[in-house]
JSON list of C-alpha atoms in Angstrom, two decimals:
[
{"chain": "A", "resi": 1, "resn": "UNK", "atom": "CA", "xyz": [0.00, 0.00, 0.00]},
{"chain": "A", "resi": 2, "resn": "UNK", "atom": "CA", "xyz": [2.81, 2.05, 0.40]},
{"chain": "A", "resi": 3, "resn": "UNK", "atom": "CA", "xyz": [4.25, 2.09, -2.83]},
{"chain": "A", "resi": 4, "resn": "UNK", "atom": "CA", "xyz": [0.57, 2.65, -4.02]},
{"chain": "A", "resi": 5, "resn": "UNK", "atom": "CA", "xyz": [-0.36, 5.78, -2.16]},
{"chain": "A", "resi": 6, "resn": "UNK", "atom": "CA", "xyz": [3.29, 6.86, -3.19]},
{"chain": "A", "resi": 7, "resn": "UNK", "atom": "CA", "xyz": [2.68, 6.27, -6.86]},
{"chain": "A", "resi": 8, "resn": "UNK", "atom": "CA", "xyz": [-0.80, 7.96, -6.54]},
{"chain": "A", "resi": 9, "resn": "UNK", "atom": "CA", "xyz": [0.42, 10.74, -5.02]},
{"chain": "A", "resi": 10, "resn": "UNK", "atom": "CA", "xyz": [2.90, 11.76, -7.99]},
{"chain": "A", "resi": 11, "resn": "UNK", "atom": "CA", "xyz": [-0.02, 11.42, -10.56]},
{"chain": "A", "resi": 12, "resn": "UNK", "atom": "CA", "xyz": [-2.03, 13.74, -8.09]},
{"chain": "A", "resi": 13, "resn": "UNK", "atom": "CA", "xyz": [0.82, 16.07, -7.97]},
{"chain": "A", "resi": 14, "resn": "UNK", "atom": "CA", "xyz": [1.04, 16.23, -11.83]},
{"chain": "A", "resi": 15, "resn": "UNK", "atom": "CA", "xyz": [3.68, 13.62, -12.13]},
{"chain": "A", "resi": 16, "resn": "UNK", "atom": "CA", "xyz": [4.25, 9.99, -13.65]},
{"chain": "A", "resi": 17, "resn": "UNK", "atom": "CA", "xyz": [6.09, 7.43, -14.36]},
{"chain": "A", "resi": 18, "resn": "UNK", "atom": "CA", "xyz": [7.78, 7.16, -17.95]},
{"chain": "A", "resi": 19, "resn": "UNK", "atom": "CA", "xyz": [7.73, 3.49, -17.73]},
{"chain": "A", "resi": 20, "resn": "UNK", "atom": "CA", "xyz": [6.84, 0.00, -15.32]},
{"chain": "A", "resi": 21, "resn": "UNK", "atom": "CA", "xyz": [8.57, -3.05, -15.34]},
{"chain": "A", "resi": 22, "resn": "UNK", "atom": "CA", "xyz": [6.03, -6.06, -14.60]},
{"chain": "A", "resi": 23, "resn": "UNK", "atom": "CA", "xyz": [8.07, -9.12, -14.06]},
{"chain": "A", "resi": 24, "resn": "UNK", "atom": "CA", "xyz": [5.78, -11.32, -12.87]},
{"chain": "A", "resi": 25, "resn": "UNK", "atom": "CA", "xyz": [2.21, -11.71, -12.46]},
{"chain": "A", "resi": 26, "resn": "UNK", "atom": "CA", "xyz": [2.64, -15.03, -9.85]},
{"chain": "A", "resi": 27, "resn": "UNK", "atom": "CA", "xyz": [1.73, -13.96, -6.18]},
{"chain": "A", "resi": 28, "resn": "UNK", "atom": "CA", "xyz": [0.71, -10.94, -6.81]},
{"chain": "A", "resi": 29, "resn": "UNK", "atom": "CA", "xyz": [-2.53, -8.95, -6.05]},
{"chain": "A", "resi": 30, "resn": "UNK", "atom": "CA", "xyz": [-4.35, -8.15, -9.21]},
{"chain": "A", "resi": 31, "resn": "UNK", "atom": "CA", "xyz": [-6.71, -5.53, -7.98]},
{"chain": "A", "resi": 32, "resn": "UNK", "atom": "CA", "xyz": [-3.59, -3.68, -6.34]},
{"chain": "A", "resi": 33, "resn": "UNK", "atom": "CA", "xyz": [-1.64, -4.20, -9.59]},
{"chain": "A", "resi": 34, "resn": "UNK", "atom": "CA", "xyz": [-4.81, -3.15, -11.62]},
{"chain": "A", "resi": 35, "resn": "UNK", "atom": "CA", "xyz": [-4.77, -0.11, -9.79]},
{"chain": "A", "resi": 36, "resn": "UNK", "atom": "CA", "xyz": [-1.10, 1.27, -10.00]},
{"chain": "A", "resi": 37, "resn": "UNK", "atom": "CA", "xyz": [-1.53, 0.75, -13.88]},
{"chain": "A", "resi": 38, "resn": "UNK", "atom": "CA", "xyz": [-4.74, 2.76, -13.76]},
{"chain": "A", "resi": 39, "resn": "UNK", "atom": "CA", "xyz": [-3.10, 5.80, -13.47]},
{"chain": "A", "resi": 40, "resn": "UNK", "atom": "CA", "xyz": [0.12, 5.38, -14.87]},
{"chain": "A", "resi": 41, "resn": "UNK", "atom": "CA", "xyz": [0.41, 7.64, -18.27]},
{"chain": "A", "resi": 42, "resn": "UNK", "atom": "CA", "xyz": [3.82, 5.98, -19.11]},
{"chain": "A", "resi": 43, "resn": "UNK", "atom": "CA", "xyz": [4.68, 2.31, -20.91]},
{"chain": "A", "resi": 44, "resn": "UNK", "atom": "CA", "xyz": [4.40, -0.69, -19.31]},
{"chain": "A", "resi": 45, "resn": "UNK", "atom": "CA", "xyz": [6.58, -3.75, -19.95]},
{"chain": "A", "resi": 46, "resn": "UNK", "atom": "CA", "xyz": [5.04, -7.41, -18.78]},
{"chain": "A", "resi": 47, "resn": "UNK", "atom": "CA", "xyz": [7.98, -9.34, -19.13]},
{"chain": "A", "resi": 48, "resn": "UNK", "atom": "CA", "xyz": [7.54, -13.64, -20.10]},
{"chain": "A", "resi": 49, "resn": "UNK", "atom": "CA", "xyz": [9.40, -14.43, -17.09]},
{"chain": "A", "resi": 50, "resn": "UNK", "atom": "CA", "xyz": [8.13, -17.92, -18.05]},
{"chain": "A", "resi": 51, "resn": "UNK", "atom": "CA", "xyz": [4.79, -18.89, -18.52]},
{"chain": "A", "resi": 52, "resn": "UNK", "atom": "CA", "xyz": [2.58, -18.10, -16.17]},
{"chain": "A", "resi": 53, "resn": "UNK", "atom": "CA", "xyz": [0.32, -15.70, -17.79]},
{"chain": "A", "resi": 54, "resn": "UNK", "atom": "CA", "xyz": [0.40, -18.99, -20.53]},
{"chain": "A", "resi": 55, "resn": "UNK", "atom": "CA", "xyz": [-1.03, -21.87, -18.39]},
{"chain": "A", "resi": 56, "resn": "UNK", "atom": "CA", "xyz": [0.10, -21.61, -14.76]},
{"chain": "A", "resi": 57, "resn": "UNK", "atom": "CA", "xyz": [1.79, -24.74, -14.76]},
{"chain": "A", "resi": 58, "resn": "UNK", "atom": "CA", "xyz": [5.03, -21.73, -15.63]},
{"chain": "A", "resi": 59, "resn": "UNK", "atom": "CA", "xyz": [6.52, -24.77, -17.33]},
{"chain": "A", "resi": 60, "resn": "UNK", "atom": "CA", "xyz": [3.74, -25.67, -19.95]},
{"chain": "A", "resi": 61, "resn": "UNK", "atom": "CA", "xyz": [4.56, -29.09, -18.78]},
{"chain": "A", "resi": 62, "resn": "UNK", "atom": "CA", "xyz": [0.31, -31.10, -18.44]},
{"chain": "A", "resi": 63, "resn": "UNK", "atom": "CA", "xyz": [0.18, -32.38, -14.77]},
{"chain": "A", "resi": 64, "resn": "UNK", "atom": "CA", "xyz": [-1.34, -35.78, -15.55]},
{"chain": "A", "resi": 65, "resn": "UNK", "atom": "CA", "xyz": [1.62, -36.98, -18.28]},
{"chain": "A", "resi": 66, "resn": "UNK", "atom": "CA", "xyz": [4.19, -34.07, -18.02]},
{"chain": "A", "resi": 67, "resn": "UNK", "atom": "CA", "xyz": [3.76, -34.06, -21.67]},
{"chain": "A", "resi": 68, "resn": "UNK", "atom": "CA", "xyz": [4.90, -30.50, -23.46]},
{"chain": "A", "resi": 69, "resn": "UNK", "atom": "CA", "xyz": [2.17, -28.28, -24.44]},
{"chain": "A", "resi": 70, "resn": "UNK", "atom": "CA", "xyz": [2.62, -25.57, -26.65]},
{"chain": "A", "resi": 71, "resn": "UNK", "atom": "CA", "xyz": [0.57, -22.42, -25.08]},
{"chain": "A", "resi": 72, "resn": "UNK", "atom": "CA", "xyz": [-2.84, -23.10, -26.46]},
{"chain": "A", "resi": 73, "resn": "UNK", "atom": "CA", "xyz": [-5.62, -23.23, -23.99]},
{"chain": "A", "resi": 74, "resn": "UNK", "atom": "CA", "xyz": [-8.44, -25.73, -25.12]},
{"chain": "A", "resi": 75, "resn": "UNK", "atom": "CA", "xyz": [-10.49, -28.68, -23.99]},
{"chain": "A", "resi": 76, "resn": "UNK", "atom": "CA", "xyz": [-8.59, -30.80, -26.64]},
{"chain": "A", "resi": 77, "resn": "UNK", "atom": "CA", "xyz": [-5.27, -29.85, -26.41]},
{"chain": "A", "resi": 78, "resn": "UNK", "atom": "CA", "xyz": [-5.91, -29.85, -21.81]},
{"chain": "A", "resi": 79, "resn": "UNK", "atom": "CA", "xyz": [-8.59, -32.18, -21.22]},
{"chain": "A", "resi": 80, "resn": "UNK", "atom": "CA", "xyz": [-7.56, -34.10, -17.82]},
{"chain": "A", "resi": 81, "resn": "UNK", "atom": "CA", "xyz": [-4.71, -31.47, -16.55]},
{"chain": "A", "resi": 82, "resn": "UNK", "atom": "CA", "xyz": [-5.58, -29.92, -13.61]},
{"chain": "A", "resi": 83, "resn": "UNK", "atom": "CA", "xyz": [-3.92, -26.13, -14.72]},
{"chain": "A", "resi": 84, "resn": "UNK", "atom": "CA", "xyz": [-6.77, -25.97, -17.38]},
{"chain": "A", "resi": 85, "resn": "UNK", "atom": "CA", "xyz": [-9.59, -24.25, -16.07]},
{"chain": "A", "resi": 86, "resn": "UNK", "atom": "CA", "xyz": [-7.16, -22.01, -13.30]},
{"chain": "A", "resi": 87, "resn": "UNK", "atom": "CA", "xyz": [-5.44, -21.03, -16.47]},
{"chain": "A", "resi": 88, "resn": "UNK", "atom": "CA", "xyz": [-8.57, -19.97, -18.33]},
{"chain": "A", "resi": 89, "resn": "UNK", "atom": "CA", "xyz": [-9.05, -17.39, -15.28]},
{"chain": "A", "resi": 90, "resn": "UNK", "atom": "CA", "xyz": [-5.61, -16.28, -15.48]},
{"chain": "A", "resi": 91, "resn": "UNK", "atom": "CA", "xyz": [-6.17, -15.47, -19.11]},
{"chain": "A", "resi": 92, "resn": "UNK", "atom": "CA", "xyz": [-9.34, -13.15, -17.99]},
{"chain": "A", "resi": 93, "resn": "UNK", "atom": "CA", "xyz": [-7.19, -11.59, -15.72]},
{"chain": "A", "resi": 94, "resn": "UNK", "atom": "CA", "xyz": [-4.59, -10.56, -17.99]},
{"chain": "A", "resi": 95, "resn": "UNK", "atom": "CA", "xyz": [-7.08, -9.24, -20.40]},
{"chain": "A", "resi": 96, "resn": "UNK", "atom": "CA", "xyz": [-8.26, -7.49, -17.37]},
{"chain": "A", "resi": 97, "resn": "UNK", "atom": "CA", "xyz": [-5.53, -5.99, -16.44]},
{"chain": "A", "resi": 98, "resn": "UNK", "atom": "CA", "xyz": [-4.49, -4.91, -20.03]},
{"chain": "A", "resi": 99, "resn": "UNK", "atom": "CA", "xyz": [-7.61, -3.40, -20.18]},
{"chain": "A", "resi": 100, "resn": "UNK", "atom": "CA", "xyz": [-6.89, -0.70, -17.33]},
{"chain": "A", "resi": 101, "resn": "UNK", "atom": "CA", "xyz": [-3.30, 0.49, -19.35]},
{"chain": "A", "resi": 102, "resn": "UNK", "atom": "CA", "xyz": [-4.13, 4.02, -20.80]},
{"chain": "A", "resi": 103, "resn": "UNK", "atom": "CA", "xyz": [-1.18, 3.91, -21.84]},
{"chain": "A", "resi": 104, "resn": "UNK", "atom": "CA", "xyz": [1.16, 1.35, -24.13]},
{"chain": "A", "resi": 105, "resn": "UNK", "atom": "CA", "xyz": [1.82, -1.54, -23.49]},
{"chain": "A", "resi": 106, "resn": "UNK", "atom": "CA", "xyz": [4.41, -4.81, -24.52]},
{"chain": "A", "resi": 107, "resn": "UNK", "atom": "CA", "xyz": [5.79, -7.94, -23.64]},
{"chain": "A", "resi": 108, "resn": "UNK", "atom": "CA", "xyz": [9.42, -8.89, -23.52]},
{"chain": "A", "resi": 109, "resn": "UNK", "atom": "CA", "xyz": [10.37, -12.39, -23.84]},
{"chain": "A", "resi": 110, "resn": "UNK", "atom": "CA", "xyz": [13.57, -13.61, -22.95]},
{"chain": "A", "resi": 111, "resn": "UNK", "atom": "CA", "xyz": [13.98, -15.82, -26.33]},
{"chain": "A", "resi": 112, "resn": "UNK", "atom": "CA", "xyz": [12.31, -16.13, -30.09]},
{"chain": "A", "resi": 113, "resn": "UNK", "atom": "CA", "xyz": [11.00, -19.96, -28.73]},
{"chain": "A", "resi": 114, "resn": "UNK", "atom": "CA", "xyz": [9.39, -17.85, -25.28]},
{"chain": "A", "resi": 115, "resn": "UNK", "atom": "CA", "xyz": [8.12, -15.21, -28.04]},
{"chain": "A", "resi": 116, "resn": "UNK", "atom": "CA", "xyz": [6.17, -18.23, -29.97]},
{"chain": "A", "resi": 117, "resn": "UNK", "atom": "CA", "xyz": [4.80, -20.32, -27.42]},
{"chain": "A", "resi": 118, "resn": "UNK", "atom": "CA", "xyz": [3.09, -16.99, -25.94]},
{"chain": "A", "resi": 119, "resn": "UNK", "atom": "CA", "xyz": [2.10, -15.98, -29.22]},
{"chain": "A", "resi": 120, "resn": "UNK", "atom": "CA", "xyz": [0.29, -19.09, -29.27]},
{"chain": "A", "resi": 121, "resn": "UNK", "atom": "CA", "xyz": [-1.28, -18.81, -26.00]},
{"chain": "A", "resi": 122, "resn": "UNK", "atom": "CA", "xyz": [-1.81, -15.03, -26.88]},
{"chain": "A", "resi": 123, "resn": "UNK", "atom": "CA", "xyz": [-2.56, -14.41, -30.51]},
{"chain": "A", "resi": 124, "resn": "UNK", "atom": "CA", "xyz": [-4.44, -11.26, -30.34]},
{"chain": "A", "resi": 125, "resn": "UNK", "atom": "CA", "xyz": [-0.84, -9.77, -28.79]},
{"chain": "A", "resi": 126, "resn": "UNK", "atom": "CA", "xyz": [1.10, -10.91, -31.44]},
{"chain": "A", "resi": 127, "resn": "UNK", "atom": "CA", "xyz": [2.18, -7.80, -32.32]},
{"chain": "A", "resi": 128, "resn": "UNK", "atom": "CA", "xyz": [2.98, -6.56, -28.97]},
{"chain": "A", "resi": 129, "resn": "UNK", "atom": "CA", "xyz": [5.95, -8.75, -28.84]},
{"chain": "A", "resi": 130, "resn": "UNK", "atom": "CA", "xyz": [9.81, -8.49, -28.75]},
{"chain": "A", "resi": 131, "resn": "UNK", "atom": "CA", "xyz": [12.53, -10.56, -27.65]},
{"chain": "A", "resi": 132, "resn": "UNK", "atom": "CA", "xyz": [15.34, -8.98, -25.76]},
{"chain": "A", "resi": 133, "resn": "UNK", "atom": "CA", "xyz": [17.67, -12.12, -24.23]},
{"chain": "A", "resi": 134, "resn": "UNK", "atom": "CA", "xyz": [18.96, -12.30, -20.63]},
{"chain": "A", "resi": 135, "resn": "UNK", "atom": "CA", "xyz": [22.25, -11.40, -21.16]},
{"chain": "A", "resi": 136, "resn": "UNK", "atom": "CA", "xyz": [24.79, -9.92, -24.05]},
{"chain": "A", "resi": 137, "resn": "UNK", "atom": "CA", "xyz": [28.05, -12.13, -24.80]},
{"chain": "A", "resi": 138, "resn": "UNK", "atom": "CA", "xyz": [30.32, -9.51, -24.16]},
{"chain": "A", "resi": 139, "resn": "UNK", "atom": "CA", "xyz": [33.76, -10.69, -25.09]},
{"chain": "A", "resi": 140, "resn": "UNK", "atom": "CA", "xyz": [34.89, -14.07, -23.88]},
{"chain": "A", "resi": 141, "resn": "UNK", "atom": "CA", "xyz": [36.60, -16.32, -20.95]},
{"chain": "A", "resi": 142, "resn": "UNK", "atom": "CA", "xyz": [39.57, -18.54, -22.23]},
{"chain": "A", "resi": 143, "resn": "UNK", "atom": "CA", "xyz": [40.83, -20.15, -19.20]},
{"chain": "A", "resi": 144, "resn": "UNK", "atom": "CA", "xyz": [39.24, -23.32, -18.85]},
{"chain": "A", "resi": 145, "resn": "UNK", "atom": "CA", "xyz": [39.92, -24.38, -23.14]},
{"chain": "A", "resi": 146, "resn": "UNK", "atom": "CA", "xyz": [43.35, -26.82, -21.92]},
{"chain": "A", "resi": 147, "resn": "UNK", "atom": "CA", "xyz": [40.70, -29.48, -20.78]},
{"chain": "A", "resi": 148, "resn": "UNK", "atom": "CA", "xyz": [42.37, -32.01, -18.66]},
{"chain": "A", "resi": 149, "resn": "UNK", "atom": "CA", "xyz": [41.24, -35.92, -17.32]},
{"chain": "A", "resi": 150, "resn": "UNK", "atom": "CA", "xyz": [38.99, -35.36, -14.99]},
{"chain": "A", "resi": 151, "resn": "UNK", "atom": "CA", "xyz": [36.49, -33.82, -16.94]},
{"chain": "A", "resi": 152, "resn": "UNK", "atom": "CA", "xyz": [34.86, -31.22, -14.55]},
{"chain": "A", "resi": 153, "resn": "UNK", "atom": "CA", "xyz": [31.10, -31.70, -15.24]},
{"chain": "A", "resi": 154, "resn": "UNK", "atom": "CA", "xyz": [28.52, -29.46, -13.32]},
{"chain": "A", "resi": 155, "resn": "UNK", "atom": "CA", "xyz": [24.75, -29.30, -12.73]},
{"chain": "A", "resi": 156, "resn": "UNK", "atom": "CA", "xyz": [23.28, -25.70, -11.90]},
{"chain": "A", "resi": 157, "resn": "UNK", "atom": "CA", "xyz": [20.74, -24.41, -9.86]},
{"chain": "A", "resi": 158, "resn": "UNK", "atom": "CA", "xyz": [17.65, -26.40, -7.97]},
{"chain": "A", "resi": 159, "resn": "UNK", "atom": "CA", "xyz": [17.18, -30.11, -8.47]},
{"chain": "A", "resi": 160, "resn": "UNK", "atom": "CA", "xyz": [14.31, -30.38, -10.26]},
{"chain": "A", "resi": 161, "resn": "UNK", "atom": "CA", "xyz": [12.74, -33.20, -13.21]},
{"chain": "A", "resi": 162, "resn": "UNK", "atom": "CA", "xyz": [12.00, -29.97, -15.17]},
{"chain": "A", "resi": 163, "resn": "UNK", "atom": "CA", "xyz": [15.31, -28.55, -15.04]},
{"chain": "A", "resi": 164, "resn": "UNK", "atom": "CA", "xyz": [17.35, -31.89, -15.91]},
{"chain": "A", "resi": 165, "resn": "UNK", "atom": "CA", "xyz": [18.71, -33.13, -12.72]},
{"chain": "A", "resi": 166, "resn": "UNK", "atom": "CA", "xyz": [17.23, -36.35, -13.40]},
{"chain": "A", "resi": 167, "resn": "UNK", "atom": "CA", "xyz": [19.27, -36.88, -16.27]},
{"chain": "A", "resi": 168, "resn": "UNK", "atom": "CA", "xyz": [22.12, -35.81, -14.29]},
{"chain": "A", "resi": 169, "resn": "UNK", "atom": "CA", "xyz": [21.71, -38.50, -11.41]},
{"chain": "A", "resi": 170, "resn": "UNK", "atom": "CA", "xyz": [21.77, -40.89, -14.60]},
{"chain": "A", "resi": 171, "resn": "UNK", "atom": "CA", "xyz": [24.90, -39.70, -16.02]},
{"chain": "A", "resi": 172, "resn": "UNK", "atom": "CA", "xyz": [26.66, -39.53, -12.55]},
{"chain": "A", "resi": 173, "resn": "UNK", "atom": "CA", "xyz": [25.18, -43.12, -11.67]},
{"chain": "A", "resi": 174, "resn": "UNK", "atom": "CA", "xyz": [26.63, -44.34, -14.95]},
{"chain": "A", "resi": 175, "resn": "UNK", "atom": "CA", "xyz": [30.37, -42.93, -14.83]},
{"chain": "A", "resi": 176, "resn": "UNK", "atom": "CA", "xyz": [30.52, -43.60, -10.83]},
{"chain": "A", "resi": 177, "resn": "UNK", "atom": "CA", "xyz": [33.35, -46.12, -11.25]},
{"chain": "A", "resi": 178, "resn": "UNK", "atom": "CA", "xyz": [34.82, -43.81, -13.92]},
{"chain": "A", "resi": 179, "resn": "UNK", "atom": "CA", "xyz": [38.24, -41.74, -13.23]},
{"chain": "A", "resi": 180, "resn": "UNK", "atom": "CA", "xyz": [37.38, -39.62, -16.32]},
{"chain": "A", "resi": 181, "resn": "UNK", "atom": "CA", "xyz": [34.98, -37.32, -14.77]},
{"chain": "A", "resi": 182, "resn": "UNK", "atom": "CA", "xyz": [34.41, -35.48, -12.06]},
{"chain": "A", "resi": 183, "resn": "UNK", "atom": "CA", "xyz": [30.72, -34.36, -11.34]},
{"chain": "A", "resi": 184, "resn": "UNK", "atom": "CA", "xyz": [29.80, -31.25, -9.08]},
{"chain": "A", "resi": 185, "resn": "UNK", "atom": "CA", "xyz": [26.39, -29.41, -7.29]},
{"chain": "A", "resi": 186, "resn": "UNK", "atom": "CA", "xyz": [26.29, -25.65, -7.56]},
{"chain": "A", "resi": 187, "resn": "UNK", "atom": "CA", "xyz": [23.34, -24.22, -5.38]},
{"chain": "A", "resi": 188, "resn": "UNK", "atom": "CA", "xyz": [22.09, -23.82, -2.17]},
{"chain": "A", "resi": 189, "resn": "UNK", "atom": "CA", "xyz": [20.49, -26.97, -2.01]},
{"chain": "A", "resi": 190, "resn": "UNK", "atom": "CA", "xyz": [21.36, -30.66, -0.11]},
{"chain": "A", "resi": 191, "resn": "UNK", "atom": "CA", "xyz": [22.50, -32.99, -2.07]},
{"chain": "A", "resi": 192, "resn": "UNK", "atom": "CA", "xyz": [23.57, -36.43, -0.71]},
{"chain": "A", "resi": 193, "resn": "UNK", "atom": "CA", "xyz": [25.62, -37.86, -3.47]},
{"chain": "A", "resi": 194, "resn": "UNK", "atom": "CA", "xyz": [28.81, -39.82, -2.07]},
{"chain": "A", "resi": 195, "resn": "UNK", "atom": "CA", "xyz": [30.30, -38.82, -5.81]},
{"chain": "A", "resi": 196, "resn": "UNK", "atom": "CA", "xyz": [28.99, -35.11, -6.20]},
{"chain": "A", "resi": 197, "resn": "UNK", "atom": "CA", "xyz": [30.74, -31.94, -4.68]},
{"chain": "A", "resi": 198, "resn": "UNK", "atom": "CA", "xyz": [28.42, -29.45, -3.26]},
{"chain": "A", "resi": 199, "resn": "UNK", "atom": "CA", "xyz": [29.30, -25.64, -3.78]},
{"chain": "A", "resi": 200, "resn": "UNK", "atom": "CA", "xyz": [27.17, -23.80, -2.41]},
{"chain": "A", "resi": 201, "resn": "UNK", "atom": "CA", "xyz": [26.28, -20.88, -4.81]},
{"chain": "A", "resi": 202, "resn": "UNK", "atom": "CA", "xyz": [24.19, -18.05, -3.22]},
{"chain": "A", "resi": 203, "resn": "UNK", "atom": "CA", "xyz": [23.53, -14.39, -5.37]},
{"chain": "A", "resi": 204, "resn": "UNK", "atom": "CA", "xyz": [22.73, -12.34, -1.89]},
{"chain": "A", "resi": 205, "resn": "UNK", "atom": "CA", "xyz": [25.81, -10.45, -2.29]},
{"chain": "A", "resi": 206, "resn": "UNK", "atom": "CA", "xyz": [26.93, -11.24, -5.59]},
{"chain": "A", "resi": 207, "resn": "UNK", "atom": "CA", "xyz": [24.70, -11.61, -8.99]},
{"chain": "A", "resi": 208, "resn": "UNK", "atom": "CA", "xyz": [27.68, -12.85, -10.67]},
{"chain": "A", "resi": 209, "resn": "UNK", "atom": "CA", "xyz": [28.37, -15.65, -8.19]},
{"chain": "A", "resi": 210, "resn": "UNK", "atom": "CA", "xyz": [27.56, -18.50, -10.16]},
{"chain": "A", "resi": 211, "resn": "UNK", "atom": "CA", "xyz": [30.24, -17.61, -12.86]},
{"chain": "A", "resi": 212, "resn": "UNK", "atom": "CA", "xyz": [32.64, -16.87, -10.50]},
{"chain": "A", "resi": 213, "resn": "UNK", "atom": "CA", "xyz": [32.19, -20.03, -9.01]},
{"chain": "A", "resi": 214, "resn": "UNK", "atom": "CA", "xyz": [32.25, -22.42, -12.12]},
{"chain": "A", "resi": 215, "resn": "UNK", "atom": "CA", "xyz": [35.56, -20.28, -13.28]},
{"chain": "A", "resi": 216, "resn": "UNK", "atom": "CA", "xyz": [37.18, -20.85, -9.68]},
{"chain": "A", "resi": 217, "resn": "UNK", "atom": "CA", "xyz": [36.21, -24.50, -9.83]},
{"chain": "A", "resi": 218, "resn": "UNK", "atom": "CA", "xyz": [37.15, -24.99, -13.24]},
{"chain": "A", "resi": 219, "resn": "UNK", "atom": "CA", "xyz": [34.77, -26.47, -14.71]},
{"chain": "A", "resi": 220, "resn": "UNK", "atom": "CA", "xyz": [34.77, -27.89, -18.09]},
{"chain": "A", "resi": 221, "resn": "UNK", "atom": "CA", "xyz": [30.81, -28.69, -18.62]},
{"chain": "A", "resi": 222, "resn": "UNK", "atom": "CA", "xyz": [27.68, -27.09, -17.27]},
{"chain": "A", "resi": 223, "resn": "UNK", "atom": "CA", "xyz": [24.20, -29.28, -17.16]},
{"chain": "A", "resi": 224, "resn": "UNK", "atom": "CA", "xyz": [21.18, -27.40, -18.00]},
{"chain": "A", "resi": 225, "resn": "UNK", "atom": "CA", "xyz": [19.21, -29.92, -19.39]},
{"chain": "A", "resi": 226, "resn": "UNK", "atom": "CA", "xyz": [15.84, -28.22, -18.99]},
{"chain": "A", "resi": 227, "resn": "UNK", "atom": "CA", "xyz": [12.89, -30.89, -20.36]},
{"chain": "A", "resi": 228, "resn": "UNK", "atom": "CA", "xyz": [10.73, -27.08, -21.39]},
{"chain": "A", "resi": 229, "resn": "UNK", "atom": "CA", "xyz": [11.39, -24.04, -23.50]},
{"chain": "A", "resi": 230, "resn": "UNK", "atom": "CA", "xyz": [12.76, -21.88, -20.83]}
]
């Protein structure tokens, strides 16, 4: 509420903001979000932090089979998942709050295969579209190109089916006796594998801590083997 009488009380004073960043419409309060946009004269950029405003599985991934979907909300593509009919609500809310923007409005979306699975979900905002990616490859880090045995090989972030670690339990199960590889963690998670190293990665202080950790470990290959379009 703070923030909201705040915001109010620069449009009431003849001010606004040129521009609002929405990164995420999971957990938050529509009405109060609603609102703020209401009287904001400025753009406003919903970015496809994945796909919740899609199908709020986030992951597009059905609950019954964990089969990929593809962003298209109907009772033959989502017959028998559980995220349909919540999902057709979050879809009226959306609209809902697009409809209070006096202003312009667009979506970001972190990659072109974000841009066209929301495109499906959303074709009436086709046009409102662009993709601007996480980060720019800004010249490049050479030190870990003399690969020696052990190969270094990493898994990043939470443990999760979605996110590949159970692919990664498979290849550290199957190389166990191996002294070709070495396998590492890197998060803040447990993980109680006799023939993983845990480094814990945390970005509290640091935003670059997970690069700075994979350089100072050395690692040679990095696991993301996500099983959706992320």
């Amino acid at each position: 509420n703070g923030i909201l009488n705040y915001l109010e009380g620069l449009n009431n004073n003849g001010k606004t903001l040129q521009c609002v960043h929405v990164h995420h419409l999971l957990k938050i309060n529509y009405h109060d979000l609603k609102y703020l946009l209401s009287f904001i004269r400025g753009n406003v950029i919903l970015y496809v932090h994945d796909y919740y405003s899609v199908c709020v599985s986030t992951n597009l991934l059905r609950s019954d089979t964990k089969e990929l979907c593809h962003g298209k909300l109907d009772v033959k593509n989502c017959s028998g998942c559980r995220y349909y009919m919540v999902s057709l609500k979050m879809k009226e809310v959306l609209k809902d709050i697009l409809d209070s923007i006096s202003g312009d409005y667009c979506f970001v979306c972190p990659s072109k295969e974000a841009e066209d699975h929301f495109r499906i979900g959303y074709p009436e905002y086709a046009k409102k579209t662009k993709v601007i990616y996480h980060q720019k490859l800004v010249h490049s880090y050479n030190e870990n190109r003399n690969v020696q045995i052990p190969l270094r090989v990493a898994y990043l972030g939470s443990p999760l089916i979605n996110k590949g670690w159970n692919q990664f339990e498979k290849i550290v199960n199957m190389f166990s006796d191996s002294n070709e590889y070495q396998f590492f963690y890197f998060g803040i998670n447990c993980i109680e594998k006799m023939n993983v190293f845990h480094i814990k990665v945390e970005f509290k202080d640091n935003l670059n801590a997970m690069v700075d950790a994979l350089r100072k470990y050395k690692i040679d290959c990095a696991i993301l083997w996500s099983t959706w379009p992320e």
